[in-house]
Amino acid sequence: MKPLIVPFFISHQGCPHRCVFCDQRTISGRGGEFPADEELRAAVAAAAVSRGGRPVEVAFYGGTFTSIPRTEQQRLLGVLQPLLAAQVIASVRISTRPDAVDGESARFLRDHGVTTVELGVQSMDDRVLAASGRGHNAADTERAFSVLREEGIAVGAQLMPGLPGDTAESSLASLRRVLSLGPSCLRIYPTVVVEGTELAELWRCGRYTPLERDAAVSLCARMLRLATEAGVPVIRIGLQPTEELEAPGTILAGPWHSAFRQLVEGELWCELLLRLTDGIPPGSGVRLICAPTRVSDVVGQRRRNLERLATERGVRVVRVDTVPAFPPFDLEISHSGGTVTGSLFP
Ligand code: SF4
């Protein structure tokens, strides 16, 4: 069962410097102050009431948790210890940088009930990491995975296609290398240009060009397919919309969309529709059958997939029907000449 996350955003706390693309305060919409003991307890108590049977997980996001002063780490995790012991919360998750983890910090996290660490991997291409001012390399990520997994801690990875110097090929190569390390989950954030960052200056003077939205959607669709086929859940694609992020003048350029994941999943369904209709004569009318939860993805935003089917195959969708127990990644297409079926992840 998916946990109910109680998130605390400690924006930029512990970060050794500002990476060129990053403004956590704008991205998360939070100032980043450390929560007081009472604030932690109150948020957990509220979650315990509304969890509806789900396990509760406390998460510290948006900074470099393992580089904040150890006394502060001890205080934040210390408040949670009685709640872990009483099983009010089931687990703790933190995010940090690959070069801020070693064997000793991994043991400290394990001893304080941290079960998942999300690493800001961003890329496994050292040239891209250098151009993005990350200050670590791919070998640091491999070391961090190794020491954390040795302590039995699950490791999630964040990847950012479209960073300076990145290409579709290097993004896919980064993903493959991360998948070989056995991540427990992935987040994929296509790079956008946020006002006030160094990337905004690079973009203004023409030294950085972000991915076009269609290219980013198509790349993220390939990444989602690879990760899913490897059995690794992708828990987020695209930045979470916040009031700050959506304010005019905040995102200057790049493939921003408030429902980016839906575009990506729609792209995969469109590929499946085009594949399954390959042999259907142009001018045919077809009936689609899918799971009830998949209709909007199959149809695409603003019926984009149905329009592409009409343009690229000359095939018209006359009905979309749903079957409650239909496998969630399957699609059936009936036409006058027969029925074809296929799956998003065969
Ligand atoms: S990307 Fe991570 S390490 Fe870099 S400034 Fe942002 S929160 Fe800190």
PDB file of N, CA and C in Angstrom, residues 10 24 31 51 53 80 86 93 99 173 224 235 248 260 266 272 280 324 326 337:
ATOM      1  N   ILE A  10      13.210  21.350   3.272  1.00  0.00           N
ATOM      2  CA  ILE A  10      14.307  22.066   3.936  1.00  0.00           C
ATOM      3  C   ILE A  10      15.201  22.686   2.844  1.00  0.00           C
ATOM      4  N   GLN A  24      15.248  25.860  -5.014  1.00  0.00           N
ATOM      5  CA  GLN A  24      14.297  25.015  -4.292  1.00  0.00           C
ATOM      6  C   GLN A  24      13.161  25.822  -3.666  1.00  0.00           C
ATOM      7  N   GLY A  31       9.993  28.154   2.314  1.00  0.00           N
ATOM      8  CA  GLY A  31      11.194  28.910   2.684  1.00  0.00           C
ATOM      9  C   GLY A  31      12.372  28.019   3.014  1.00  0.00           C
ATOM     10  N   ARG A  51      -4.987   9.147   7.517  1.00  0.00           N
ATOM     11  CA  ARG A  51      -4.254   8.203   6.657  1.00  0.00           C
ATOM     12  C   ARG A  51      -5.113   7.103   6.049  1.00  0.00           C
ATOM     13  N   GLY A  53      -5.802   4.046   6.877  1.00  0.00           N
ATOM     14  CA  GLY A  53      -5.205   2.707   6.818  1.00  0.00           C
ATOM     15  C   GLY A  53      -3.849   2.654   6.141  1.00  0.00           C
ATOM     16  N   LEU A  80      11.395  11.885  15.717  1.00  0.00           N
ATOM     17  CA  LEU A  80      10.594  10.832  15.069  1.00  0.00           C
ATOM     18  C   LEU A  80      10.758   9.462  15.728  1.00  0.00           C
ATOM     19  N   ALA A  86       6.402   3.654  18.281  1.00  0.00           N
ATOM     20  CA  ALA A  86       4.970   3.432  18.545  1.00  0.00           C
ATOM     21  C   ALA A  86       4.205   3.095  17.264  1.00  0.00           C
ATOM     22  N   ARG A  93      12.101   9.099   4.975  1.00  0.00           N
ATOM     23  CA  ARG A  93      12.778   9.232   3.672  1.00  0.00           C
ATOM     24  C   ARG A  93      13.488  10.574   3.643  1.00  0.00           C
ATOM     25  N   ASP A  99      27.478  12.882  -3.352  1.00  0.00           N
ATOM     26  CA  ASP A  99      28.799  13.056  -2.728  1.00  0.00           C
ATOM     27  C   ASP A  99      28.675  13.420  -1.247  1.00  0.00           C
ATOM     28  N   ALA A 173      21.482   6.943 -21.645  1.00  0.00           N
ATOM     29  CA  ALA A 173      22.635   6.208 -21.102  1.00  0.00           C
ATOM     30  C   ALA A 173      22.684   6.379 -19.577  1.00  0.00           C
ATOM     31  N   LEU A 224      10.428   6.453 -19.370  1.00  0.00           N
ATOM     32  CA  LEU A 224       9.387   5.775 -18.589  1.00  0.00           C
ATOM     33  C   LEU A 224       9.253   4.322 -19.031  1.00  0.00           C
ATOM     34  N   ILE A 235       8.015   7.582  -9.879  1.00  0.00           N
ATOM     35  CA  ILE A 235       7.003   8.146  -8.981  1.00  0.00           C
ATOM     36  C   ILE A 235       6.670   9.605  -9.311  1.00  0.00           C
ATOM     37  N   PRO A 248       3.597  34.295 -13.129  1.00  0.00           N
ATOM     38  CA  PRO A 248       4.186  34.812 -14.368  1.00  0.00           C
ATOM     39  C   PRO A 248       5.636  35.238 -14.147  1.00  0.00           C
ATOM     40  N   PHE A 260       2.666  17.296 -16.843  1.00  0.00           N
ATOM     41  CA  PHE A 260       3.668  16.765 -17.769  1.00  0.00           C
ATOM     42  C   PHE A 260       3.573  15.244 -17.887  1.00  0.00           C
ATOM     43  N   GLY A 266       0.396   9.841 -22.342  1.00  0.00           N
ATOM     44  CA  GLY A 266      -0.387   9.961 -23.576  1.00  0.00           C
ATOM     45  C   GLY A 266       0.459   9.613 -24.792  1.00  0.00           C
ATOM     46  N   LEU A 272       1.290   3.197 -29.065  1.00  0.00           N
ATOM     47  CA  LEU A 272       0.598   1.898 -29.113  1.00  0.00           C
ATOM     48  C   LEU A 272      -0.544   1.944 -30.135  1.00  0.00           C
ATOM     49  N   ILE A 280      -4.495  -1.497 -40.485  1.00  0.00           N
ATOM     50  CA  ILE A 280      -5.930  -1.206 -40.689  1.00  0.00           C
ATOM     51  C   ILE A 280      -6.079  -0.233 -41.869  1.00  0.00           C
ATOM     52  N   PRO A 324     -14.305  -2.774 -16.653  1.00  0.00           N
ATOM     53  CA  PRO A 324     -13.723  -2.577 -15.321  1.00  0.00           C
ATOM     54  C   PRO A 324     -12.477  -3.415 -15.044  1.00  0.00           C
ATOM     55  N   PHE A 326     -10.386  -4.697 -17.138  1.00  0.00           N
ATOM     56  CA  PHE A 326      -9.439  -4.716 -18.263  1.00  0.00           C
ATOM     57  C   PHE A 326      -8.023  -4.425 -17.757  1.00  0.00           C
ATOM     58  N   GLY A 337     -12.540  -5.477 -40.048  1.00  0.00           N
ATOM     59  CA  GLY A 337     -11.757  -6.648 -40.449  1.00  0.00           C
ATOM     60  C   GLY A 337     -11.298  -7.524 -39.293  1.00  0.00           C
TER      61      GLY A 337
END
